[in-house]
mmCIF file of C-alpha atoms and ligand atoms in Angstrom:
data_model
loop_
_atom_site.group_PDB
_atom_site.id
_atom_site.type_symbol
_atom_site.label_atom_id
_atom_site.label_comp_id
_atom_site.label_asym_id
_atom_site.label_seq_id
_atom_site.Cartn_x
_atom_site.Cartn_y
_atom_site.Cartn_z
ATOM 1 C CA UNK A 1 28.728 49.287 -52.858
ATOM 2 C CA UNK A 2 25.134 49.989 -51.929
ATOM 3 C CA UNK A 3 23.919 52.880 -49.866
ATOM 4 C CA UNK A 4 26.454 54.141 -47.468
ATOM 5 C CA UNK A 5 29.324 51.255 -47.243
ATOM 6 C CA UNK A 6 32.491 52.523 -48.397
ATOM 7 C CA UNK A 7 33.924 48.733 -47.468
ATOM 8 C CA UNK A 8 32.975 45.139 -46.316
ATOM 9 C CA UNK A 9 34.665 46.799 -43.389
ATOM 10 C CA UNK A 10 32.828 49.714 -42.785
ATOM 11 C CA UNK A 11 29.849 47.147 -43.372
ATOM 12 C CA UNK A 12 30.842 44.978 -40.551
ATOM 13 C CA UNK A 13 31.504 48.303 -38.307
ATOM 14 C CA UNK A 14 27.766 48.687 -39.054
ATOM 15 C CA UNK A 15 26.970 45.404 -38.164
ATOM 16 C CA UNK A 16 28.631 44.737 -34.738
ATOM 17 C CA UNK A 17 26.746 47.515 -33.162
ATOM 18 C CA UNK A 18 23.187 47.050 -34.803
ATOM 19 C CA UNK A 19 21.209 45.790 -32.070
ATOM 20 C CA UNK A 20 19.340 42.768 -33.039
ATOM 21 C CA UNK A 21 17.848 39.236 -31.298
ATOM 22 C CA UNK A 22 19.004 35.617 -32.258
ATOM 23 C CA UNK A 23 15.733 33.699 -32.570
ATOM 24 C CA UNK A 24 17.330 30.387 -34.297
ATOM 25 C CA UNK A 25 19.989 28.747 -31.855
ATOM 26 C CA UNK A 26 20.462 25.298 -31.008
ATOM 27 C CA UNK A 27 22.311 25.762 -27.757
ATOM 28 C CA UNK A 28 23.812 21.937 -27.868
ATOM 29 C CA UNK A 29 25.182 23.872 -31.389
ATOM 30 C CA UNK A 30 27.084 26.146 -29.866
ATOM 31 C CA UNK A 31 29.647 23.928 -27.851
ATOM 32 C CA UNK A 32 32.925 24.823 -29.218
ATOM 33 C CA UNK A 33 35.569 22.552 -29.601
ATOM 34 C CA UNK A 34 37.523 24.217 -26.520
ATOM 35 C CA UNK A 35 34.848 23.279 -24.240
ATOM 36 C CA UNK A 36 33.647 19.947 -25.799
ATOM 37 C CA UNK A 37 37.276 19.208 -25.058
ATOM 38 C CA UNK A 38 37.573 20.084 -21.594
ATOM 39 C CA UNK A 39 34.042 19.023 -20.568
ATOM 40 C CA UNK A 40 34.967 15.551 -21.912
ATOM 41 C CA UNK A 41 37.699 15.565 -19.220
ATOM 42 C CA UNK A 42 35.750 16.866 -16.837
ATOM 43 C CA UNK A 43 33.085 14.449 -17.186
ATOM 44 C CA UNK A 44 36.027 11.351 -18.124
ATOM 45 C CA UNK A 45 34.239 10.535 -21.313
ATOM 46 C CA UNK A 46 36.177 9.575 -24.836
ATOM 47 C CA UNK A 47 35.849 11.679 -27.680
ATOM 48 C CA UNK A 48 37.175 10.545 -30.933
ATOM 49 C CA UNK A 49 39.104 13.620 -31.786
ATOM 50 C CA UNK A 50 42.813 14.277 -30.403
ATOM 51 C CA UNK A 51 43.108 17.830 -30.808
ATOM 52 C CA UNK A 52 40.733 20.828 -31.504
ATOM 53 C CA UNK A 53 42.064 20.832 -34.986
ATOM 54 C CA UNK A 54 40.618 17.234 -35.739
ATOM 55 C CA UNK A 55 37.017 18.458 -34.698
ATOM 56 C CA UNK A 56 36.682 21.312 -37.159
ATOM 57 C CA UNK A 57 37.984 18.734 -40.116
ATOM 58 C CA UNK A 58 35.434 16.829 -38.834
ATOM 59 C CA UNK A 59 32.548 19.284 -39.926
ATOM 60 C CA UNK A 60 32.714 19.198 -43.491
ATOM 61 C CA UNK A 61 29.039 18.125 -43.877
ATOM 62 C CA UNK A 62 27.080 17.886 -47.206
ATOM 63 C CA UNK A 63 23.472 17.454 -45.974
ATOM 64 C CA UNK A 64 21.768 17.858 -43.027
ATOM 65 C CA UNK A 65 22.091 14.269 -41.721
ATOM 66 C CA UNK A 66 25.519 14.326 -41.734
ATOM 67 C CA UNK A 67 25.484 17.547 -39.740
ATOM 68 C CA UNK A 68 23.337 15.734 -37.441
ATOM 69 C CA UNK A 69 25.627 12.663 -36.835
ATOM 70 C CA UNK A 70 27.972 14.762 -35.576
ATOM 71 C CA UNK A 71 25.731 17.427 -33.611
ATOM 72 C CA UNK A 72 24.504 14.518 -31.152
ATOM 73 C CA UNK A 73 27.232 12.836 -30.836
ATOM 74 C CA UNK A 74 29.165 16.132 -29.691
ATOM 75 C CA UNK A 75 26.766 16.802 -27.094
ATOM 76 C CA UNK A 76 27.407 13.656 -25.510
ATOM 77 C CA UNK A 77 29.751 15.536 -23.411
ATOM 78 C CA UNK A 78 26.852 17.228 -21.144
ATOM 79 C CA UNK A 79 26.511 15.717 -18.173
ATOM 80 C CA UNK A 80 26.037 17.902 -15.061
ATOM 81 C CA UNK A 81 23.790 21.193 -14.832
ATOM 82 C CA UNK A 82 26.991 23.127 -14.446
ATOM 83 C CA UNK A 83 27.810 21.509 -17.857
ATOM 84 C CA UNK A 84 24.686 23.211 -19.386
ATOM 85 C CA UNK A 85 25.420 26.350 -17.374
ATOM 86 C CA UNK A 86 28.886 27.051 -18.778
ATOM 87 C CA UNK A 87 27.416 26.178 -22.903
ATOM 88 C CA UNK A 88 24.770 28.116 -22.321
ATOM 89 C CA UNK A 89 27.232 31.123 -21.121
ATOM 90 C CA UNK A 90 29.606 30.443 -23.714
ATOM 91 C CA UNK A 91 27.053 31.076 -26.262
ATOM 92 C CA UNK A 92 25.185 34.717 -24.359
ATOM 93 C CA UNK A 93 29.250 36.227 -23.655
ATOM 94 C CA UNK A 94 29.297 35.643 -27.611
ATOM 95 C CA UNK A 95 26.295 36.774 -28.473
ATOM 96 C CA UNK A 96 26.697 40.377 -25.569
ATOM 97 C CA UNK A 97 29.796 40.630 -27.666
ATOM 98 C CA UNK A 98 27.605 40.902 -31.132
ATOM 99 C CA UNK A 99 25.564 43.388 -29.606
ATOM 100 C CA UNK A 100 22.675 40.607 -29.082
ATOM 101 C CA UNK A 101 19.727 41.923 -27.114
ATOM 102 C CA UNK A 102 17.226 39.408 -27.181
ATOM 103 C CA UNK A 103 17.682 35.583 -27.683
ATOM 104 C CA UNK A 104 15.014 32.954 -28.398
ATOM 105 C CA UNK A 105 17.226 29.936 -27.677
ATOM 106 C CA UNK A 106 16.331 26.271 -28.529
ATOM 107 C CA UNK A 107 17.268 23.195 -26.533
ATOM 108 C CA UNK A 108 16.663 19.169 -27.311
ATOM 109 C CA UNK A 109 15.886 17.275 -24.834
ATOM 110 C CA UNK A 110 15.592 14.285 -26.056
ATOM 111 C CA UNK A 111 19.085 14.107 -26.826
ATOM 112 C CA UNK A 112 19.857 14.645 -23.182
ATOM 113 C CA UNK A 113 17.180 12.104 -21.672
ATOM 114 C CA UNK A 114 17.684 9.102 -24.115
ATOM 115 C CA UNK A 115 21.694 9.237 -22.394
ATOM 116 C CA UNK A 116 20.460 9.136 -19.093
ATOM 117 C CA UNK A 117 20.418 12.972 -17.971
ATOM 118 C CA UNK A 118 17.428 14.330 -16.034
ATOM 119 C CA UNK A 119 15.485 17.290 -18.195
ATOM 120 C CA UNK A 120 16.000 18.946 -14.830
ATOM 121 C CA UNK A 121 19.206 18.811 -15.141
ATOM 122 C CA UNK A 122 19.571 20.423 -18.565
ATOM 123 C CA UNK A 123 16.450 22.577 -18.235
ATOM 124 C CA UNK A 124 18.645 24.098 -14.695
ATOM 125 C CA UNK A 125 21.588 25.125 -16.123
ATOM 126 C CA UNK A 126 20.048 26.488 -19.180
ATOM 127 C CA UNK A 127 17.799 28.464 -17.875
ATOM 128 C CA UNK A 128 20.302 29.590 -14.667
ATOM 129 C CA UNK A 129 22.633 30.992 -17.545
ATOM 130 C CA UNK A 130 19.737 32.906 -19.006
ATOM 131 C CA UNK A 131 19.094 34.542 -15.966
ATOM 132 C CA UNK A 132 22.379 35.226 -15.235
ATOM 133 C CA UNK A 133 22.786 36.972 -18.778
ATOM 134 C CA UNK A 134 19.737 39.659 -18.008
ATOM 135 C CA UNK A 135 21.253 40.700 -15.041
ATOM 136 C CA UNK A 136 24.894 40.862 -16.700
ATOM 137 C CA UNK A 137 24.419 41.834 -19.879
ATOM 138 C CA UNK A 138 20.748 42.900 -20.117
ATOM 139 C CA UNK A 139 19.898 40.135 -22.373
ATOM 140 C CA UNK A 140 15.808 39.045 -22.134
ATOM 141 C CA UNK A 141 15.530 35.624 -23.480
ATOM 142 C CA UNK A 142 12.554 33.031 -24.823
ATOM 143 C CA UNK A 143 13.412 29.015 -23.761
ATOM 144 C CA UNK A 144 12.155 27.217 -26.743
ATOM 145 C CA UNK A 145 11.891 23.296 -26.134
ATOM 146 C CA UNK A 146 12.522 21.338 -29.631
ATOM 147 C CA UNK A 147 11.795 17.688 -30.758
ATOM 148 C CA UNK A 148 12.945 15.410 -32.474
ATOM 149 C CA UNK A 149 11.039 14.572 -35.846
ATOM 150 C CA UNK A 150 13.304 11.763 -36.388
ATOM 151 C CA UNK A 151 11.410 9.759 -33.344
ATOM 152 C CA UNK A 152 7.806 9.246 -32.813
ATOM 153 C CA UNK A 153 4.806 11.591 -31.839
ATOM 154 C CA UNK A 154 4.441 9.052 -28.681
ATOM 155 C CA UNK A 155 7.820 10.137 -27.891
ATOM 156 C CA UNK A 156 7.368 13.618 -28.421
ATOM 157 C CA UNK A 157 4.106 13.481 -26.349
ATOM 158 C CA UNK A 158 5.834 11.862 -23.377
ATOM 159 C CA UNK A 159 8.640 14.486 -23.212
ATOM 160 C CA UNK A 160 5.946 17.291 -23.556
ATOM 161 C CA UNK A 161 4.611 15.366 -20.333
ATOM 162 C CA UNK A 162 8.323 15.365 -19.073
ATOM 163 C CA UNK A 163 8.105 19.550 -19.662
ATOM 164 C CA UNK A 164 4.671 19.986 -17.244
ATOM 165 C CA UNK A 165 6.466 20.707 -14.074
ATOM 166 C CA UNK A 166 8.883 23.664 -16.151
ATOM 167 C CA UNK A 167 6.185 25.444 -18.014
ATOM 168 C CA UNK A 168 7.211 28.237 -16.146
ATOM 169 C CA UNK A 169 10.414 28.233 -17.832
ATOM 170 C CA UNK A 170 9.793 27.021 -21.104
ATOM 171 C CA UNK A 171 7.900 29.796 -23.714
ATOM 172 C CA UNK A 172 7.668 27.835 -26.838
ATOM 173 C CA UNK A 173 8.313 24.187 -28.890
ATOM 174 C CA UNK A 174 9.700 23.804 -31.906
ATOM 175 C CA UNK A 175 10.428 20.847 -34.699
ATOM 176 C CA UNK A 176 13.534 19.742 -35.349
ATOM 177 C CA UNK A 177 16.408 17.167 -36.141
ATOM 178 C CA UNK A 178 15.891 15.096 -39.950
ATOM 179 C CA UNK A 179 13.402 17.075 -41.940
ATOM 180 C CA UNK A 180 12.729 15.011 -45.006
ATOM 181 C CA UNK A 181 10.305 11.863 -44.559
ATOM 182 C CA UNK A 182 9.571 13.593 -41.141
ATOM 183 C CA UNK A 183 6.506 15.794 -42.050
ATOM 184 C CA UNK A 184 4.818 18.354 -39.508
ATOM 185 C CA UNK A 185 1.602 15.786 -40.113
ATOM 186 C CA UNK A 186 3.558 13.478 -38.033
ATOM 187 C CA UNK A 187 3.527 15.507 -34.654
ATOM 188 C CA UNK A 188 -0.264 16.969 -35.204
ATOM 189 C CA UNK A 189 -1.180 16.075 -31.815
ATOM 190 C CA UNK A 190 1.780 16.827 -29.912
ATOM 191 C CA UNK A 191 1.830 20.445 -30.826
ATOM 192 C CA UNK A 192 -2.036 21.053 -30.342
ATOM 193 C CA UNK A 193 -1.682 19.548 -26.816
ATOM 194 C CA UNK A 194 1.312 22.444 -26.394
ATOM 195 C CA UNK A 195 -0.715 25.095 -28.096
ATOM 196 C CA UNK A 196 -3.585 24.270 -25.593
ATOM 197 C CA UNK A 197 -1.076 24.863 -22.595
ATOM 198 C CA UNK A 198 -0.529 28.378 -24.386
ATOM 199 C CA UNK A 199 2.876 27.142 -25.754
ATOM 200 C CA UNK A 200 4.266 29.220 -28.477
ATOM 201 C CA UNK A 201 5.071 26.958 -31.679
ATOM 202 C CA UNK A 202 7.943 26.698 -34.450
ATOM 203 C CA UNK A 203 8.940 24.099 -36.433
ATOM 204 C CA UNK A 204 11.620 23.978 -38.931
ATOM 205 C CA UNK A 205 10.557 23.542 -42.135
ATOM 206 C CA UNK A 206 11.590 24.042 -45.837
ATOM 207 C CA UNK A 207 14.963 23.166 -45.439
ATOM 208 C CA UNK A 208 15.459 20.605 -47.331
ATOM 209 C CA UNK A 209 11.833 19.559 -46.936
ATOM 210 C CA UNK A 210 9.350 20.534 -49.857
ATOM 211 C CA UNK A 211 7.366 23.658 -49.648
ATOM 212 C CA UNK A 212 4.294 21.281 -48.600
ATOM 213 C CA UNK A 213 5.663 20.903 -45.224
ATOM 214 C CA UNK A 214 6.071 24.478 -44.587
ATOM 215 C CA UNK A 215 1.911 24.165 -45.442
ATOM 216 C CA UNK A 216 1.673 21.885 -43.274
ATOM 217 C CA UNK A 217 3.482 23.584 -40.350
ATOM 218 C CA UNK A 218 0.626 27.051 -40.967
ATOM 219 C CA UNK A 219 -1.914 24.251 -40.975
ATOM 220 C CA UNK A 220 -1.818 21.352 -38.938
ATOM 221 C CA UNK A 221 1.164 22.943 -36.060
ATOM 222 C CA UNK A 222 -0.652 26.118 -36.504
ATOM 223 C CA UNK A 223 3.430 27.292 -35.965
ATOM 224 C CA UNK A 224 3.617 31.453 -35.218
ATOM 225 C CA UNK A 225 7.284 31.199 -36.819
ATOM 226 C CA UNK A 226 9.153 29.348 -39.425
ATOM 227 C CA UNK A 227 12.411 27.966 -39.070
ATOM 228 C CA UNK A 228 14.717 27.893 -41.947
ATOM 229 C CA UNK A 229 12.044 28.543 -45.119
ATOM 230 C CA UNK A 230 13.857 28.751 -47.880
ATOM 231 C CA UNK A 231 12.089 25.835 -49.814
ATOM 232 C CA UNK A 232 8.912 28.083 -49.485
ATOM 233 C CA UNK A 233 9.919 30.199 -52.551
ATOM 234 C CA UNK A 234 9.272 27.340 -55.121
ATOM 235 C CA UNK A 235 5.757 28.102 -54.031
ATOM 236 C CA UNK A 236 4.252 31.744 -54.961
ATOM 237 C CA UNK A 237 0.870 31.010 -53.317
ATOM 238 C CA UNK A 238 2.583 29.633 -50.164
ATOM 239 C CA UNK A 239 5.012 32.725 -50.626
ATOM 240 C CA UNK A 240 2.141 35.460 -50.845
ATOM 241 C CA UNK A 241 0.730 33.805 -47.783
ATOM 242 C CA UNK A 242 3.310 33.999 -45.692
ATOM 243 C CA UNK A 243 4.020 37.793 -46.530
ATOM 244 C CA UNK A 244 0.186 38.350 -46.102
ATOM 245 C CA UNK A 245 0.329 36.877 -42.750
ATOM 246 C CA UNK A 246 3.759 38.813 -41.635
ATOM 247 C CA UNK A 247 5.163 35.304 -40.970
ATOM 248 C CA UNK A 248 8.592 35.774 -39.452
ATOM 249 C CA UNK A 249 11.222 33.392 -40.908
ATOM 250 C CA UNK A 250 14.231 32.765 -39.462
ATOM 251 C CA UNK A 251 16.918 32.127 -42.056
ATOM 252 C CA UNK A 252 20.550 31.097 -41.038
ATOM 253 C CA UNK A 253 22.569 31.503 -43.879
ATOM 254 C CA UNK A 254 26.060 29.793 -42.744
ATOM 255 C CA UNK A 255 23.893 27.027 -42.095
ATOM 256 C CA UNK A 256 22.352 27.168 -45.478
ATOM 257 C CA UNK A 257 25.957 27.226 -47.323
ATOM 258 C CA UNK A 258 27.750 24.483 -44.496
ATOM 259 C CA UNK A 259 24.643 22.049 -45.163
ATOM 260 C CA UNK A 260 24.649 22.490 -48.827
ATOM 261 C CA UNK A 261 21.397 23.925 -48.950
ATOM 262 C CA UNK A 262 22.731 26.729 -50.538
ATOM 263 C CA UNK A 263 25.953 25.993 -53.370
ATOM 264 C CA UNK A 264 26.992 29.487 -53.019
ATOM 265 C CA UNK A 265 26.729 32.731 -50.369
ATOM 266 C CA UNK A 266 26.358 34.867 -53.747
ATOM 267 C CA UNK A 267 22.923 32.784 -54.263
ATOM 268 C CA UNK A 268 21.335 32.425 -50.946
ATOM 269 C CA UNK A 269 17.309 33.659 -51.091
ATOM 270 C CA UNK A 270 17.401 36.567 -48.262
ATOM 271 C CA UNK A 271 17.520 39.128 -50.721
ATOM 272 C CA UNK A 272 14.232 37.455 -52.369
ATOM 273 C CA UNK A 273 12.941 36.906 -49.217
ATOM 274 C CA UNK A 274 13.106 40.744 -48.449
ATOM 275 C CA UNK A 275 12.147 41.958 -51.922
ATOM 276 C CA UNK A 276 8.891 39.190 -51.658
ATOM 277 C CA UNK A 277 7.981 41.139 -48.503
ATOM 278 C CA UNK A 278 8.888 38.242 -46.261
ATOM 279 C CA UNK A 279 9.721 38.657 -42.401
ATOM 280 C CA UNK A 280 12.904 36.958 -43.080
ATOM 281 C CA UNK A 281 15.382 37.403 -39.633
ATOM 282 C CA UNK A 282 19.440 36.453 -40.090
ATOM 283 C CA UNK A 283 20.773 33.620 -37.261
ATOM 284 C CA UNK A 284 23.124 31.197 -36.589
ATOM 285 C CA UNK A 285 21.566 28.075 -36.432
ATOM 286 C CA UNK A 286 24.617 26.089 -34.836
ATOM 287 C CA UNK A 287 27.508 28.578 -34.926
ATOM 288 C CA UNK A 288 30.151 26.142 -33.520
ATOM 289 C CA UNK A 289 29.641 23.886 -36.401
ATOM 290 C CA UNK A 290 28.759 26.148 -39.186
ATOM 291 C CA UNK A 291 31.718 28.354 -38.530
ATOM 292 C CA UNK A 292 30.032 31.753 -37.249
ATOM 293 C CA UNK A 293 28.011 33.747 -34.890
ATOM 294 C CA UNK A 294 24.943 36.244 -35.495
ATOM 295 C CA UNK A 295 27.138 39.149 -36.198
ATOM 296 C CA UNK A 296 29.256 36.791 -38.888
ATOM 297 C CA UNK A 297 25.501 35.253 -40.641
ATOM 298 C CA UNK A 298 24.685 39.121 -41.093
ATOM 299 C CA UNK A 299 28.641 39.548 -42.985
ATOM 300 C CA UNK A 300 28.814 37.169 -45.311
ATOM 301 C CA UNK A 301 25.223 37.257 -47.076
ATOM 302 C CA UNK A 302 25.814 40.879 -46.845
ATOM 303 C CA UNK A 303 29.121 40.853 -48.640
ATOM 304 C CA UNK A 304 27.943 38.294 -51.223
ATOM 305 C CA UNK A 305 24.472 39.870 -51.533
ATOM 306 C CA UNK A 306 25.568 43.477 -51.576
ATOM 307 C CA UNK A 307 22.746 44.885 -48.707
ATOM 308 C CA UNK A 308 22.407 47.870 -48.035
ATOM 309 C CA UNK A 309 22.267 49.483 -44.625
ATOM 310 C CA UNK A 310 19.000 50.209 -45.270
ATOM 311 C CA UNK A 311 18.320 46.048 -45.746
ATOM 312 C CA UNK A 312 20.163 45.094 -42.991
ATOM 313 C CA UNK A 313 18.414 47.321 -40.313
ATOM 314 C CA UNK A 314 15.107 45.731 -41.718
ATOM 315 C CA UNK A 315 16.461 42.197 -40.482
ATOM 316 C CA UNK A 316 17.059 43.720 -37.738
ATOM 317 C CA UNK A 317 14.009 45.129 -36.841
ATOM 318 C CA UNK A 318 12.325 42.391 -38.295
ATOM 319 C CA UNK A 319 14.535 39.881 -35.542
ATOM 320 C CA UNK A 320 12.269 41.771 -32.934
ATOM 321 C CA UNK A 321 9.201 41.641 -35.387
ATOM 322 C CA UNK A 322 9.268 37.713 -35.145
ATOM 323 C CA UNK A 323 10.368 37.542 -31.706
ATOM 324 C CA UNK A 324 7.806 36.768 -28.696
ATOM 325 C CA UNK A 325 8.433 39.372 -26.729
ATOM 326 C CA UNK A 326 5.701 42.154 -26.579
ATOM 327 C CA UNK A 327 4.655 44.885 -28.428
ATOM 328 C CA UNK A 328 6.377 47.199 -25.677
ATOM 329 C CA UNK A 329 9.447 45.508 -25.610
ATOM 330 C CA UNK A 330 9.505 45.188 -29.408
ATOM 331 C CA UNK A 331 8.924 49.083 -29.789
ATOM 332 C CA UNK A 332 11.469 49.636 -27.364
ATOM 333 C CA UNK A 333 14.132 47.964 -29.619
ATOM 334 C CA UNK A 334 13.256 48.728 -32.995
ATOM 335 C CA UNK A 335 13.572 52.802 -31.061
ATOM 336 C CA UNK A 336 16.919 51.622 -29.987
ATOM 337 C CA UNK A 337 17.765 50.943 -33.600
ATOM 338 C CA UNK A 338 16.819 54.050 -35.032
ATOM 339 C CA UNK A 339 18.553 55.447 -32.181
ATOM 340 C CA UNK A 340 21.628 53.984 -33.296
ATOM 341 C CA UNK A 341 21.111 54.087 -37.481
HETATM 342 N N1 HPA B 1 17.962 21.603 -38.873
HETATM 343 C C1 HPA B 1 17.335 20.601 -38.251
HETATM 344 N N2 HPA B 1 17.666 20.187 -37.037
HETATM 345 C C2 HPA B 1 18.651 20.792 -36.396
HETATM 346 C C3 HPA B 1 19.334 21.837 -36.971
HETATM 347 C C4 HPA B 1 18.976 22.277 -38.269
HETATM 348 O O1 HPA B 1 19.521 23.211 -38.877
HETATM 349 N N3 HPA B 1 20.262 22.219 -36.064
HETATM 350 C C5 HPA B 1 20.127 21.444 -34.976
HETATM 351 N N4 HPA B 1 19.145 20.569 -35.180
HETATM 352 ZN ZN1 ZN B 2 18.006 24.912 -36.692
#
């Protein structure tokens, strides 16, 4: 084992404690079955699942699509703002309890107001749990409003219009949903409109797109982070680039091996990423579904990459790195995790 782990176990001691931020989240992906369950009661809506058991056969998924089936469907369930109050402090008890200090957290709208559900009523009880969390747990947290690249720009454009009277609330926008025939090109507009409103902007890209749409997301969205990324190291030029330009990605590596985007833990690109001089950051994309929090992403490509403590507190710092916050805060945690190596 490599520098200072005597065990996967004195690895994951390390782990737990390391202070670190989440900045790749779908909230809607953290509704565990427990509370999809009860919130389907509470709201009297059918779910086609008799036990909590059936829902996690359910998510066996071998692409992203089928992920995504599955992912909408299960946040049918969200009705009322207390609804998106209770997921969204589900998810910050979880991540207090993997020593989570900062959390860049995305939400999807769209999902919400095509069923009927007021964006006030989703943006409320997300953003009432996030407060809650910095006075409970002394979390600080980013609000990072995504859209769907499976539906038009016009669309996008008239829930950025939908977002106007929450600006206040919302730092950032991001791409997401069904990557492939869904280039960055498509939403050009949209995301220089949010740019001009000072909007910080992320898009996934290179997941199972081609390294041309993680071009496309530096050039056209102008994006200040990368989701996902792994498809940029078929690409040295694009890879040079984004190590030149200290380009935070923000890799989620259960996600990678549950959406077959990786065939095996033991081959996932972090430790190419790192060794490339990438910003490359460790998340959990959708932990309900991909079977794992933060704390659990860190584990397994550490066990089946071999990193060293050494690695892992650069992901960590690096989580801060990439994170919006500023450079006070950011100084302030990276000193906590010296403090603590
Ligand atoms: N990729 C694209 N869209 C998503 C994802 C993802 O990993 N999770 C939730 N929406
Ligand atoms: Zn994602």
């Amino acid at each position: 084992m490599a520098d200072g782990f005597a065990s996967s176990a004195d690895r994951a001691a390390f782990i737990a404690a390391l202070p670190k931020a989440e900045l790749h989240l779908h909230i809607e992906g953290s509704l565990e079955p427990a509370l999809m369950f009860e919130l389907a009661q509470r709201n009297n809506i059918a779910i086609p699942f008799a036990s909590v058991d059936e829902v996690r056969a359910a998510y066996a998924f071998s692409n992203l699509q089928d992920f995504l089936d599955i992912y909408y469907q299960g946040m049918g369930v969200l009705h009322s703002e207390q609804d998106f109050y209770d997921l969204t402090a589900a998810y910050l008890a979880r991540a207090n309890a993997d020593a989570v200090r900062h959390v860049e957290i995305f939400f999807d709208p769209q999902g919400h107001t095509a069923r009927g559900i007021a964006f006030e009523t989703v943006i409320g009880g997300i953003s009432r749990a996030l407060a809650d969390a910095k006075i409970t747990y002394g979390i600080s947290s980013k609000l990072i409003m995504c859209l769907l690249r499976h539906l038009s720009e016009a669309e996008a454009e008239a829930t950025l219009d939908e977002a106007l009277p929450y600006l206040g609330r919302i730092d950032g926008v991001g791409l997401d949903s069904s990557e492939v025939g869904h280039p960055p090109s498509k939403f050009a507009n949209v995301f220089a409109r949010a740019r001009s409103l000072g909007m910080k902007i992320v898009a996934h890209a290179g997941e199972e797109g081609p390294p041309a749409y993680v071009h496309e997301a530096l050039d056209l969205l102008k994006v200040d982070r990368i989701d996902h990324g792994n498809r940029s190291l078929e690409d040295p030029a694009l890879v040079a680039r984004l190590a030149g330009d200290a380009m935070c990605l923000t890799v989620c590596p259960l996600s990678n091996l549950k959406l077959c985007v990786v065939d095996d833990m033991a081959d996932h690109p972090l430790r190419t990423m790192l060794d490339a001089g990438l910003v490359a950051t460790v998340n959990s994309d959708d932990p309900s579904y991909f079977g794992g929090y933060v704390n659990a992403n860190y584990l397994a490509v550490a066990d089946a990459l071999d990193l060293s403590k050494s690695e892992l507190v650069t992901l960590a710092k690096n989580s801060f790195a990439g994170s919006f916050l500023g450079e006070n805060d950011k100084a302030k945690h990276v000193a906590a995790i010296d403090a603590y190596v």
